[in-house]
Structures are given as structure tokens and as C-alpha cells.
């Protein structure tokens, strides 16, 4: 491995400055669970590594009085899923943070790093999209905010410009009668990369029984995580029923552009999309307070 | 500034200082510079858990952490488990229950299990299996390891009850 310089930034400004002033390629280092492997295996060569894991603002997990979550980009998964207010208000984020690797990986891996690594199978990204999260970015020319949905542009590619850093991820406070669920399919129980991952989020109106809003995001079936707009449209305005869920799960497949690889064929992935959309919708509805046992159809199995 | 960095940390209860090349992982420094060869390398990419050590109270894969990231950290390795010639209950029970064969995975299992019992002294079998999912063993079939961890948890609980009685 080519030697690189290590800079431990103490503040966000120092980190941006260290990235901007590097003569050759430089990258931020959060938990290192992607970056250290990439460096060790020679998949990436850097002149400078800027450690952002010592910047207190980047490590915080804050839920304010209104219920908005401000997640420091370098906070490790364990700090996310152990946080009582995150568990209470954002169980969907717990779904994702608690399945990224092993407990050893979760001690260090951050949600910010999972997003910036921009793997099509990153388990946090569909969830952040469903929850309407925004990435707060700081760089040499100041701050800007990008919806997570627009953040990834290809496998390993993002909207980040040189020397830009994600500083925090902001998740809006949940409203009444909302719920979300993330599930992935892997051939083992733990420690594997998603063959397909699906997040579903729903809001409904108990008086009318109608779905008033829906978001479905699919992972590992396209170069980036993608929304499933036809499926969402098929839900909005409808009364909650098994048929509506079933219809949405079939339409969601139209948003998938999967490839065949060692983890599964394209056809298998399309099948998994419909199964996981059904399961996540049922679980999301349950979290939103719908009595899903009354719906009939296939019981929730996830 | 290229070149080595001075890292200060607390290692198995003792303050220590070492020089690390930024490219070196914590695993490499532990084994090759500090000669603590109890921590093992299996895969080198976070999948096997053989290199597990505890950093600031949490289990980590030392192969995925740069040694320079250990600045000011409190590090526990398998060498710090025994008290003098008295084995830690986890080590003792692993021997009694034959929870190891070739032994290369054992230091990682011991440290991951210690991290679990430090925060959850009375885990269920399912909790033990889930927590240890990042540790691979090619020999034992896991059952004996899981049983040993549950038994060690019991020993540790009894020890702390006794200690509480004595001090009461
Ligand atoms: C054994 C193992 C199992 C895994 N299992 C899963 C899994 O099941 N699901 C899953 O989704 N992932 C999995 N991963 C990958 C997961 O650990 C990473 O994606 C992790 O979340 C990245 O966070 P990090 O803090 O470790 O980032 P790092 O490795 O430090 O950084 C990752 C990338 O993002 C950049 N970066 C980091 N933070 C920022 C920032 N704030 N601003 C700009 N750029 C930044 C870095 O420069 C680097 O390019 C696994 C990894 C391992 C080793
Ligand atoms: S050597 Fe670190 S996890 Fe395998
Ligand atoms: S005892 Fe041989 S790998 Fe576990």
C-alpha cells in the first residue's frame, strides 16, 4: 500500500481544510469499515486520510423536543439503535442500523459512511429515503442540504464535490398514524449483503381508513437505491386492504432494474421485490396503528 | 506530514505509547510491534471476528481499525483477561466445556463474549448467538461456545453476588 498521511481533524472546518489542501486524492475516514478494507485491498489509493471520527458534532445523536432527529454523520450504528428516542420515534432506522454487519462492525460503522459509500445495497439508504431525510453537506464554499433521495448518483458515486463532507443527516419528526419498515433478504440470518432490500413508509387516516401518503424505496436492484412511484401511487387515496397491498407489491417490480450476479439472478431479485414490499407494507401499516390481522391475505412473515 | 505517528492509549490497564505508520491496522501493531500475539488474524476484512478486541468498552475488529485511530483509547485484548495466573471465568469455562479445538477463533470469541457480558450479564441463548454472529469458528460447530458463554455468565453473576454479600 502506498503511504498516506493521516490527519485527525478536531473540527468540521479543519476537516474541510485538510481535504481541500491535499495535493493528491484525500478522503474522510469515519468508522473505516469500508475505507480501511478498500485501502488494505488496494482498491483505492490516497495521499491523505482525514479522520472525522474525533469531531464531537459528528458523533452526536440528538432528538429534539419536536421529535426531529439530527444524526451526526460519523455516529456509529450502535449509538443510533441504542438511543431510546430513536427506538421510540424511528424504529425503521433501528431496522437498518442493527443489521449492518456484526456488533463489531456496528461499534464503528456510521450511517453517514454507509450513505457516502453509496453501495446499491447499503442498508441505511432506503430507510433514509422513506423517512424523508436530508444530508447536510459542508465544503470549501459553505453548507448545502441535499435530500438523501438525490444523494447517490451511481455505485460508489454521490453528489459530493471534492473536499465536501456530510456533517449531519436530518430526519423530520414523525407525524401521527405513520409507520415504516425496512427488510432485506439474505441467505443467512446475519452478516451478509442484501440480495434485495426494501423500505416502505406509510401514513393513513384512521377515520376513513385511507392511505394518505406512501414511500417505497428499493435497494440492490439498480445502480442506486430507487423509489417505486407506481406502487406508491397505487396506495395513496385507497382504503387499506390486502388487495391494495398486493397490487402495490406487483407494481413495485416495475421500478427495479436488477442485474444477475453471484447473489441472485435478475428474475429472482424481481420476485424478492414483490415479496419484501408486501411484508414491509404490512409491518409499516402495523407500526402506523393498522390492525393488519383484519386484512386477511398472507400473514406478516417478517 | 508523512511518516509515523505517536499513539498513546491504555492497553490492558496500562498506559502505553507506540509509533504507528498510518497504514498499519491496530491488529498489526498489537501483534507485530507490541508482540501481543493473542489477537488473531483470520480474514483481514471484518468477516471472521478472530481479531476482536474491546475499544472504549465496545467490541471492534482490530483489522478494520487503523492503529492511529486508537489515540487516547482504552483497549482490552485477550492478554488482559486473566488475573495473574487465575484465568477469567470465560477462559476457564471455555476449557472445561471444550469450547475450542484449534483455538484460532478463541481470543476473538472470548473478547466478543466479554463485551456482551459487560453490558448484559444475563443473556438468553438467542442473545448470545446473535451477539456472536460476527465470529466464525471452523471447528466447534458453535454449540459448545454458546453453552460456555452462558455458563460463564452464570459464574460471573455468582461471583458478583458473593462480592456484594461480602461488602454488605
Ligand atoms: C464485515 C462487514 C459487514 C458489513 N455488512 C454490511 C451490511 O450488512 N449492510 C450494509 O449496508 N453495510 C455493511 N457493511 C458496510 C458498512 O459497514 C459500511 O457501509 C459503513 O456503514 C460505512 O461507515 P463507516 O463509518 O465505517 O465509513 P468509512 O469506511 O469510514 O467511510 C466509507 C466511505 O464514505 C466516506 N465518508 C465517510 N463519512 C463521510 C462523511 N461524513 N462525508 C463524506 N464522506 C464520508 C469515506 O471517505 C469512504 O469513502 C459491512 C462491512 C463489513 C466490514
Ligand atoms: S481478521 Fe479481523 S475480522 Fe477477520
Ligand atoms: S476452534 Fe478452530 S476455528 Fe474455532
Short mmCIF file of N, CA, C and O in Angstrom, two decimals, chain B residues 7-110:
data_model
loop_
_atom_site.label_atom_id
_atom_site.label_comp_id
_atom_site.label_asym_id
_atom_site.label_seq_id
_atom_site.Cartn_x
_atom_site.Cartn_y
_atom_site.Cartn_z
N UNK B 7 1.18 7.26 19.16
CA UNK B 7 -0.16 6.98 19.66
C UNK B 7 -0.05 6.64 21.14
O UNK B 7 0.76 5.81 21.54
N UNK B 8 -0.88 7.32 21.94
CA UNK B 8 -0.94 7.00 23.37
C UNK B 8 -2.30 6.36 23.65
O UNK B 8 -3.32 6.86 23.17
N UNK B 9 -2.27 5.29 24.42
CA UNK B 9 -3.52 4.60 24.72
C UNK B 9 -3.36 3.89 26.06
O UNK B 9 -2.27 3.86 26.62
N UNK B 10 -4.47 3.35 26.56
CA UNK B 10 -4.40 2.48 27.73
C UNK B 10 -4.65 1.07 27.23
O UNK B 10 -5.70 0.79 26.64
N UNK B 11 -3.67 0.21 27.42
CA UNK B 11 -3.76 -1.14 26.89
C UNK B 11 -3.75 -2.13 28.04
O UNK B 11 -2.78 -2.17 28.82
N UNK B 12 -4.82 -2.87 28.19
CA UNK B 12 -4.96 -3.82 29.29
C UNK B 12 -4.61 -3.20 30.63
O UNK B 12 -3.88 -3.75 31.44
N UNK B 13 -5.13 -1.99 30.83
CA UNK B 13 -4.98 -1.33 32.13
C UNK B 13 -3.70 -0.53 32.30
O UNK B 13 -3.54 0.17 33.30
N UNK B 14 -2.78 -0.62 31.34
CA UNK B 14 -1.51 0.10 31.47
C UNK B 14 -1.43 1.19 30.40
O UNK B 14 -1.79 0.94 29.24
N UNK B 15 -0.93 2.34 30.81
CA UNK B 15 -0.70 3.37 29.79
C UNK B 15 0.38 2.89 28.85
O UNK B 15 1.36 2.28 29.28
N UNK B 16 0.20 3.16 27.57
CA UNK B 16 1.25 2.75 26.64
C UNK B 16 1.36 3.74 25.50
O UNK B 16 0.47 4.57 25.27
N UNK B 17 2.49 3.70 24.82
CA UNK B 17 2.76 4.64 23.76
C UNK B 17 3.44 3.85 22.65
O UNK B 17 4.30 3.01 22.94
N UNK B 18 3.00 4.05 21.44
CA UNK B 18 3.69 3.34 20.35
C UNK B 18 3.72 4.21 19.11
O UNK B 18 2.96 5.19 19.00
N UNK B 19 4.61 3.86 18.19
CA UNK B 19 4.70 4.57 16.92
C UNK B 19 3.95 3.76 15.88
O UNK B 19 4.15 2.55 15.78
N UNK B 20 3.08 4.42 15.13
CA UNK B 20 2.34 3.67 14.11
C UNK B 20 2.47 4.36 12.76
O UNK B 20 2.32 5.58 12.66
N UNK B 21 2.72 3.58 11.74
CA UNK B 21 2.59 4.06 10.36
C UNK B 21 1.08 4.13 10.11
O UNK B 21 0.35 3.20 10.47
N UNK B 22 0.58 5.22 9.49
CA UNK B 22 -0.87 5.34 9.27
C UNK B 22 -1.47 4.13 8.54
O UNK B 22 -2.66 3.87 8.67
N UNK B 23 -0.65 3.42 7.78
CA UNK B 23 -1.18 2.26 7.04
C UNK B 23 -1.42 1.06 7.94
O UNK B 23 -2.10 0.11 7.54
N UNK B 24 -0.81 1.05 9.12
CA UNK B 24 -0.92 -0.14 9.96
C UNK B 24 -2.27 -0.21 10.65
O UNK B 24 -2.75 0.78 11.20
N UNK B 25 -2.84 -1.41 10.66
CA UNK B 25 -4.07 -1.59 11.42
C UNK B 25 -3.70 -1.79 12.89
O UNK B 25 -2.54 -2.09 13.23
N UNK B 26 -4.70 -1.64 13.74
CA UNK B 26 -4.48 -1.90 15.17
C UNK B 26 -4.02 -3.35 15.36
O UNK B 26 -3.14 -3.64 16.17
N UNK B 27 -4.60 -4.25 14.56
CA UNK B 27 -4.21 -5.66 14.64
C UNK B 27 -2.71 -5.83 14.39
O UNK B 27 -2.01 -6.53 15.15
N UNK B 28 -2.21 -5.19 13.32
CA UNK B 28 -0.78 -5.32 13.00
C UNK B 28 0.09 -4.79 14.12
O UNK B 28 1.09 -5.40 14.49
N UNK B 29 -0.30 -3.64 14.66
CA UNK B 29 0.53 -3.04 15.73
C UNK B 29 0.50 -3.92 16.98
O UNK B 29 1.53 -4.16 17.60
N UNK B 30 -0.68 -4.42 17.33
CA UNK B 30 -0.76 -5.28 18.52
C UNK B 30 0.18 -6.48 18.37
O UNK B 30 0.95 -6.80 19.27
N UNK B 31 0.10 -7.11 17.22
CA UNK B 31 0.85 -8.36 17.05
C UNK B 31 2.33 -8.11 16.76
O UNK B 31 3.21 -8.76 17.35
N UNK B 32 2.61 -7.15 15.86
CA UNK B 32 3.98 -7.05 15.35
C UNK B 32 4.84 -6.05 16.08
O UNK B 32 6.04 -6.21 16.15
N UNK B 33 4.23 -5.00 16.63
CA UNK B 33 5.03 -4.01 17.35
C UNK B 33 4.98 -4.28 18.85
O UNK B 33 5.98 -4.17 19.54
N UNK B 34 3.79 -4.60 19.36
CA UNK B 34 3.65 -4.77 20.81
C UNK B 34 3.76 -6.24 21.23
O UNK B 34 3.69 -6.56 22.40
N UNK B 35 3.91 -7.12 20.24
CA UNK B 35 4.11 -8.56 20.49
C UNK B 35 3.00 -9.19 21.30
O UNK B 35 3.23 -10.13 22.06
N UNK B 36 1.79 -8.65 21.16
CA UNK B 36 0.63 -9.28 21.79
C UNK B 36 -0.03 -10.14 20.71
O UNK B 36 -0.91 -9.69 19.98
N UNK B 37 0.45 -11.37 20.62
CA UNK B 37 0.02 -12.22 19.50
C UNK B 37 -1.22 -13.05 19.83
O UNK B 37 -1.61 -13.91 19.06
N UNK B 38 -1.83 -12.77 20.99
CA UNK B 38 -3.08 -13.46 21.32
C UNK B 38 -4.18 -13.11 20.34
O UNK B 38 -4.99 -13.96 19.95
N UNK B 39 -4.24 -11.88 19.90
CA UNK B 39 -5.24 -11.43 18.94
C UNK B 39 -4.86 -12.00 17.56
O UNK B 39 -3.73 -11.87 17.13
N UNK B 40 -5.82 -12.66 16.92
CA UNK B 40 -5.51 -13.40 15.68
C UNK B 40 -6.03 -12.70 14.44
O UNK B 40 -7.01 -11.95 14.50
N UNK B 41 -5.40 -13.01 13.31
CA UNK B 41 -5.92 -12.55 12.03
C UNK B 41 -6.50 -13.74 11.28
O UNK B 41 -5.83 -14.74 11.06
N UNK B 42 -7.79 -13.62 10.92
CA UNK B 42 -8.39 -14.66 10.09
C UNK B 42 -8.51 -14.14 8.67
O UNK B 42 -7.78 -14.54 7.76
N UNK B 43 -9.42 -13.19 8.48
CA UNK B 43 -9.75 -12.73 7.13
C UNK B 43 -9.12 -11.40 6.77
O UNK B 43 -8.88 -11.12 5.60
N UNK B 44 -8.91 -10.55 7.76
CA UNK B 44 -8.38 -9.22 7.49
C UNK B 44 -9.39 -8.26 6.90
O UNK B 44 -9.04 -7.15 6.52
N UNK B 45 -10.67 -8.64 6.84
CA UNK B 45 -11.65 -7.71 6.27
C UNK B 45 -12.97 -7.63 7.04
O UNK B 45 -13.99 -7.24 6.49
N UNK B 46 -12.94 -7.99 8.31
CA UNK B 46 -14.12 -7.74 9.15
C UNK B 46 -15.13 -8.86 9.21
O UNK B 46 -16.16 -8.72 9.86
N UNK B 47 -14.85 -9.97 8.54
CA UNK B 47 -15.87 -11.01 8.46
C UNK B 47 -15.76 -12.13 9.47
O UNK B 47 -16.74 -12.82 9.72
N UNK B 48 -14.57 -12.35 10.07
CA UNK B 48 -14.41 -13.55 10.89
C UNK B 48 -14.38 -13.29 12.39
O UNK B 48 -14.61 -14.20 13.18
N UNK B 49 -14.05 -12.08 12.81
CA UNK B 49 -14.06 -11.77 14.24
C UNK B 49 -12.86 -12.27 15.03
O UNK B 49 -12.78 -12.03 16.24
N UNK B 50 -11.91 -12.96 14.39
CA UNK B 50 -10.76 -13.51 15.14
C UNK B 50 -9.92 -12.39 15.78
O UNK B 50 -9.25 -12.60 16.77
N UNK B 51 -10.00 -11.20 15.19
CA UNK B 51 -9.18 -10.07 15.65
C UNK B 51 -9.90 -9.19 16.65
O UNK B 51 -9.46 -8.08 16.92
N UNK B 52 -11.05 -9.67 17.18
CA UNK B 52 -11.86 -8.82 18.06
C UNK B 52 -11.09 -8.39 19.30
O UNK B 52 -10.52 -9.22 20.02
N UNK B 53 -11.09 -7.09 19.56
CA UNK B 53 -10.60 -6.54 20.83
C UNK B 53 -11.68 -5.56 21.31
O UNK B 53 -12.63 -5.27 20.57
N UNK B 54 -11.55 -5.12 22.54
CA UNK B 54 -12.54 -4.17 23.06
C UNK B 54 -11.90 -2.79 23.11
O UNK B 54 -10.82 -2.63 23.68
N UNK B 55 -12.52 -1.83 22.46
CA UNK B 55 -12.01 -0.45 22.45
C UNK B 55 -13.08 0.45 23.06
O UNK B 55 -14.22 0.46 22.59
N UNK B 56 -12.70 1.15 24.11
CA UNK B 56 -13.64 2.03 24.83
C UNK B 56 -14.95 1.29 25.16
O UNK B 56 -16.04 1.82 24.98
N UNK B 57 -14.81 0.06 25.61
CA UNK B 57 -15.96 -0.72 26.07
C UNK B 57 -16.73 -1.43 24.98
O UNK B 57 -17.72 -2.10 25.27
N UNK B 58 -16.31 -1.28 23.74
CA UNK B 58 -17.07 -1.90 22.65
C UNK B 58 -16.21 -2.86 21.84
O UNK B 58 -15.04 -2.58 21.59
N UNK B 59 -16.82 -3.95 21.40
CA UNK B 59 -16.05 -4.90 20.58
C UNK B 59 -15.80 -4.32 19.20
O UNK B 59 -16.71 -3.75 18.60
N UNK B 60 -14.59 -4.43 18.72
CA UNK B 60 -14.29 -3.97 17.35
C UNK B 60 -13.41 -5.00 16.65
O UNK B 60 -12.71 -5.79 17.30
N UNK B 61 -13.43 -4.96 15.34
CA UNK B 61 -12.50 -5.77 14.55
C UNK B 61 -11.20 -4.96 14.45
O UNK B 61 -11.17 -3.92 13.80
N UNK B 62 -10.14 -5.45 15.08
CA UNK B 62 -8.90 -4.64 15.07
C UNK B 62 -8.28 -4.60 13.68
O UNK B 62 -7.43 -3.76 13.40
N UNK B 63 -8.72 -5.47 12.77
CA UNK B 63 -8.21 -5.42 11.39
C UNK B 63 -8.85 -4.30 10.60
O UNK B 63 -8.40 -3.97 9.51
N UNK B 64 -9.96 -3.73 11.10
CA UNK B 64 -10.66 -2.67 10.38
C UNK B 64 -10.38 -1.30 10.97
O UNK B 64 -10.96 -0.31 10.56
N UNK B 65 -9.52 -1.27 11.99
CA UNK B 65 -9.25 0.00 12.65
C UNK B 65 -7.79 0.33 12.40
O UNK B 65 -6.92 -0.52 12.57
N UNK B 66 -7.52 1.57 11.97
CA UNK B 66 -6.13 1.97 11.85
C UNK B 66 -5.58 2.17 13.27
O UNK B 66 -6.28 2.66 14.15
N UNK B 67 -4.31 1.80 13.45
CA UNK B 67 -3.72 1.95 14.78
C UNK B 67 -3.75 3.42 15.22
O UNK B 67 -3.94 3.72 16.40
N UNK B 68 -3.59 4.34 14.26
CA UNK B 68 -3.61 5.76 14.63
C UNK B 68 -4.98 6.20 15.15
O UNK B 68 -5.08 7.19 15.87
N UNK B 69 -6.02 5.45 14.81
CA UNK B 69 -7.35 5.78 15.33
C UNK B 69 -7.49 5.41 16.80
O UNK B 69 -8.49 5.75 17.43
N UNK B 70 -6.50 4.69 17.34
CA UNK B 70 -6.58 4.27 18.75
C UNK B 70 -6.04 5.35 19.70
O UNK B 70 -5.94 5.11 20.90
N UNK B 71 -5.73 6.52 19.17
CA UNK B 71 -5.24 7.62 20.03
C UNK B 71 -6.21 7.83 21.21
O UNK B 71 -7.40 7.96 21.00
N UNK B 72 -5.67 7.80 22.42
CA UNK B 72 -6.43 8.02 23.67
C UNK B 72 -7.46 6.93 23.99
O UNK B 72 -8.29 7.11 24.88
N UNK B 73 -7.42 5.83 23.29
CA UNK B 73 -8.42 4.79 23.51
C UNK B 73 -8.05 3.89 24.69
O UNK B 73 -6.88 3.80 25.08
N UNK B 74 -9.06 3.23 25.24
CA UNK B 74 -8.84 2.20 26.24
C UNK B 74 -9.05 0.86 25.53
O UNK B 74 -10.14 0.58 25.03
N UNK B 75 -7.98 0.08 25.44
CA UNK B 75 -8.00 -1.14 24.63
C UNK B 75 -7.87 -2.36 25.54
O UNK B 75 -7.02 -2.39 26.43
N UNK B 76 -8.71 -3.35 25.32
CA UNK B 76 -8.57 -4.61 26.05
C UNK B 76 -8.34 -5.72 25.03
O UNK B 76 -9.07 -5.84 24.05
N UNK B 77 -7.31 -6.54 25.28
CA UNK B 77 -7.07 -7.70 24.42
C UNK B 77 -7.15 -8.96 25.28
O UNK B 77 -7.23 -8.88 26.51
N UNK B 78 -7.07 -10.10 24.63
CA UNK B 78 -7.21 -11.36 25.37
C UNK B 78 -6.11 -11.49 26.44
O UNK B 78 -6.34 -12.12 27.48
N UNK B 79 -4.96 -10.86 26.22
CA UNK B 79 -3.87 -10.96 27.21
C UNK B 79 -4.27 -10.31 28.53
O UNK B 79 -3.66 -10.61 29.57
N UNK B 80 -5.26 -9.42 28.50
CA UNK B 80 -5.64 -8.72 29.73
C UNK B 80 -6.75 -9.41 30.50
O UNK B 80 -7.19 -8.92 31.53
N UNK B 81 -7.21 -10.57 30.00
CA UNK B 81 -8.37 -11.21 30.65
C UNK B 81 -8.02 -11.86 31.98
O UNK B 81 -8.71 -11.67 32.98
N UNK B 82 -6.95 -12.66 32.01
CA UNK B 82 -6.61 -13.40 33.24
C UNK B 82 -6.10 -12.42 34.29
O UNK B 82 -5.57 -11.36 33.97
N UNK B 83 -6.34 -12.78 35.57
CA UNK B 83 -5.75 -12.00 36.67
C UNK B 83 -4.56 -12.80 37.19
O UNK B 83 -4.75 -13.77 37.91
N UNK B 84 -3.36 -12.42 36.80
CA UNK B 84 -2.18 -13.20 37.18
C UNK B 84 -2.31 -14.60 36.62
O UNK B 84 -2.56 -14.79 35.43
N UNK B 85 -2.20 -15.62 37.49
CA UNK B 85 -2.31 -16.99 36.99
C UNK B 85 -3.75 -17.49 37.04
O UNK B 85 -4.03 -18.63 36.70
N UNK B 86 -4.68 -16.63 37.48
CA UNK B 86 -6.08 -17.06 37.55
C UNK B 86 -6.80 -16.66 36.26
O UNK B 86 -6.89 -15.49 35.91
N UNK B 87 -7.28 -17.70 35.56
CA UNK B 87 -7.98 -17.43 34.31
C UNK B 87 -9.28 -16.68 34.57
O UNK B 87 -9.91 -16.85 35.62
N UNK B 88 -9.69 -15.88 33.59
CA UNK B 88 -11.01 -15.24 33.62
C UNK B 88 -12.07 -16.35 33.52
O UNK B 88 -11.83 -17.37 32.84
N UNK B 89 -13.22 -16.21 34.19
CA UNK B 89 -14.24 -17.26 34.10
C UNK B 89 -14.56 -17.68 32.66
O UNK B 89 -14.80 -18.88 32.41
N UNK B 90 -14.55 -16.76 31.73
CA UNK B 90 -14.80 -17.15 30.33
C UNK B 90 -13.73 -18.14 29.85
O UNK B 90 -14.03 -19.17 29.24
N UNK B 91 -12.47 -17.82 30.15
CA UNK B 91 -11.37 -18.71 29.73
C UNK B 91 -11.49 -20.08 30.41
O UNK B 91 -11.36 -21.14 29.78
N UNK B 92 -11.77 -20.04 31.72
CA UNK B 92 -11.88 -21.28 32.50
C UNK B 92 -13.00 -22.17 31.94
O UNK B 92 -12.81 -23.36 31.72
N UNK B 93 -14.14 -21.56 31.69
CA UNK B 93 -15.28 -22.34 31.23
C UNK B 93 -15.08 -22.82 29.79
O UNK B 93 -15.47 -23.93 29.44
N UNK B 94 -14.44 -22.00 28.94
CA UNK B 94 -14.14 -22.46 27.58
C UNK B 94 -13.30 -23.75 27.64
O UNK B 94 -13.54 -24.68 26.87
N UNK B 95 -12.36 -23.82 28.58
CA UNK B 95 -11.54 -25.03 28.74
C UNK B 95 -12.39 -26.19 29.23
O UNK B 95 -12.38 -27.29 28.66
N UNK B 96 -13.15 -25.93 30.29
CA UNK B 96 -13.95 -27.02 30.89
C UNK B 96 -14.99 -27.56 29.93
O UNK B 96 -15.26 -28.76 29.91
N UNK B 97 -15.58 -26.68 29.13
CA UNK B 97 -16.65 -27.10 28.23
C UNK B 97 -16.12 -27.51 26.85
O UNK B 97 -16.91 -27.76 25.94
N UNK B 98 -14.80 -27.53 26.70
CA UNK B 98 -14.19 -27.86 25.39
C UNK B 98 -14.78 -27.00 24.29
O UNK B 98 -15.18 -27.49 23.23
N UNK B 99 -14.82 -25.70 24.54
CA UNK B 99 -15.40 -24.78 23.56
C UNK B 99 -14.39 -24.35 22.51
O UNK B 99 -14.56 -23.34 21.84
N UNK B 100 -13.30 -25.11 22.40
CA UNK B 100 -12.33 -24.80 21.35
C UNK B 100 -11.66 -26.08 20.88
O UNK B 100 -11.56 -27.05 21.63
N UNK B 101 -11.23 -26.02 19.62
CA UNK B 101 -10.42 -27.14 19.11
C UNK B 101 -9.08 -26.58 18.65
O UNK B 101 -8.13 -26.55 19.41
N UNK B 102 -9.00 -26.04 17.43
CA UNK B 102 -7.71 -25.50 17.01
C UNK B 102 -7.37 -24.22 17.77
O UNK B 102 -6.20 -23.88 17.96
N UNK B 103 -8.39 -23.44 18.15
CA UNK B 103 -8.18 -22.29 19.03
C UNK B 103 -7.95 -20.96 18.35
O UNK B 103 -7.85 -19.93 19.02
N UNK B 104 -7.90 -20.93 17.01
CA UNK B 104 -7.57 -19.64 16.39
C UNK B 104 -8.70 -18.63 16.55
O UNK B 104 -8.46 -17.42 16.63
N UNK B 105 -9.92 -19.11 16.66
CA UNK B 105 -11.04 -18.19 16.80
C UNK B 105 -11.25 -17.76 18.25
O UNK B 105 -12.01 -16.83 18.52
N UNK B 106 -10.60 -18.48 19.18
CA UNK B 106 -10.95 -18.36 20.60
C UNK B 106 -10.73 -16.96 21.18
O UNK B 106 -11.62 -16.44 21.87
N UNK B 107 -9.57 -16.33 20.95
CA UNK B 107 -9.40 -14.99 21.53
C UNK B 107 -10.50 -14.03 21.08
O UNK B 107 -10.99 -13.22 21.88
N UNK B 108 -10.90 -14.13 19.82
CA UNK B 108 -11.96 -13.25 19.31
C UNK B 108 -13.28 -13.55 19.99
O UNK B 108 -14.02 -12.64 20.38
N UNK B 109 -13.62 -14.84 20.13
CA UNK B 109 -14.85 -15.20 20.83
C UNK B 109 -14.81 -14.73 22.29
O UNK B 109 -15.82 -14.23 22.82
N UNK B 110 -13.66 -14.91 22.95
CA UNK B 110 -13.57 -14.51 24.36
C UNK B 110 -13.82 -13.01 24.50
O UNK B 110 -14.56 -12.57 25.39
#
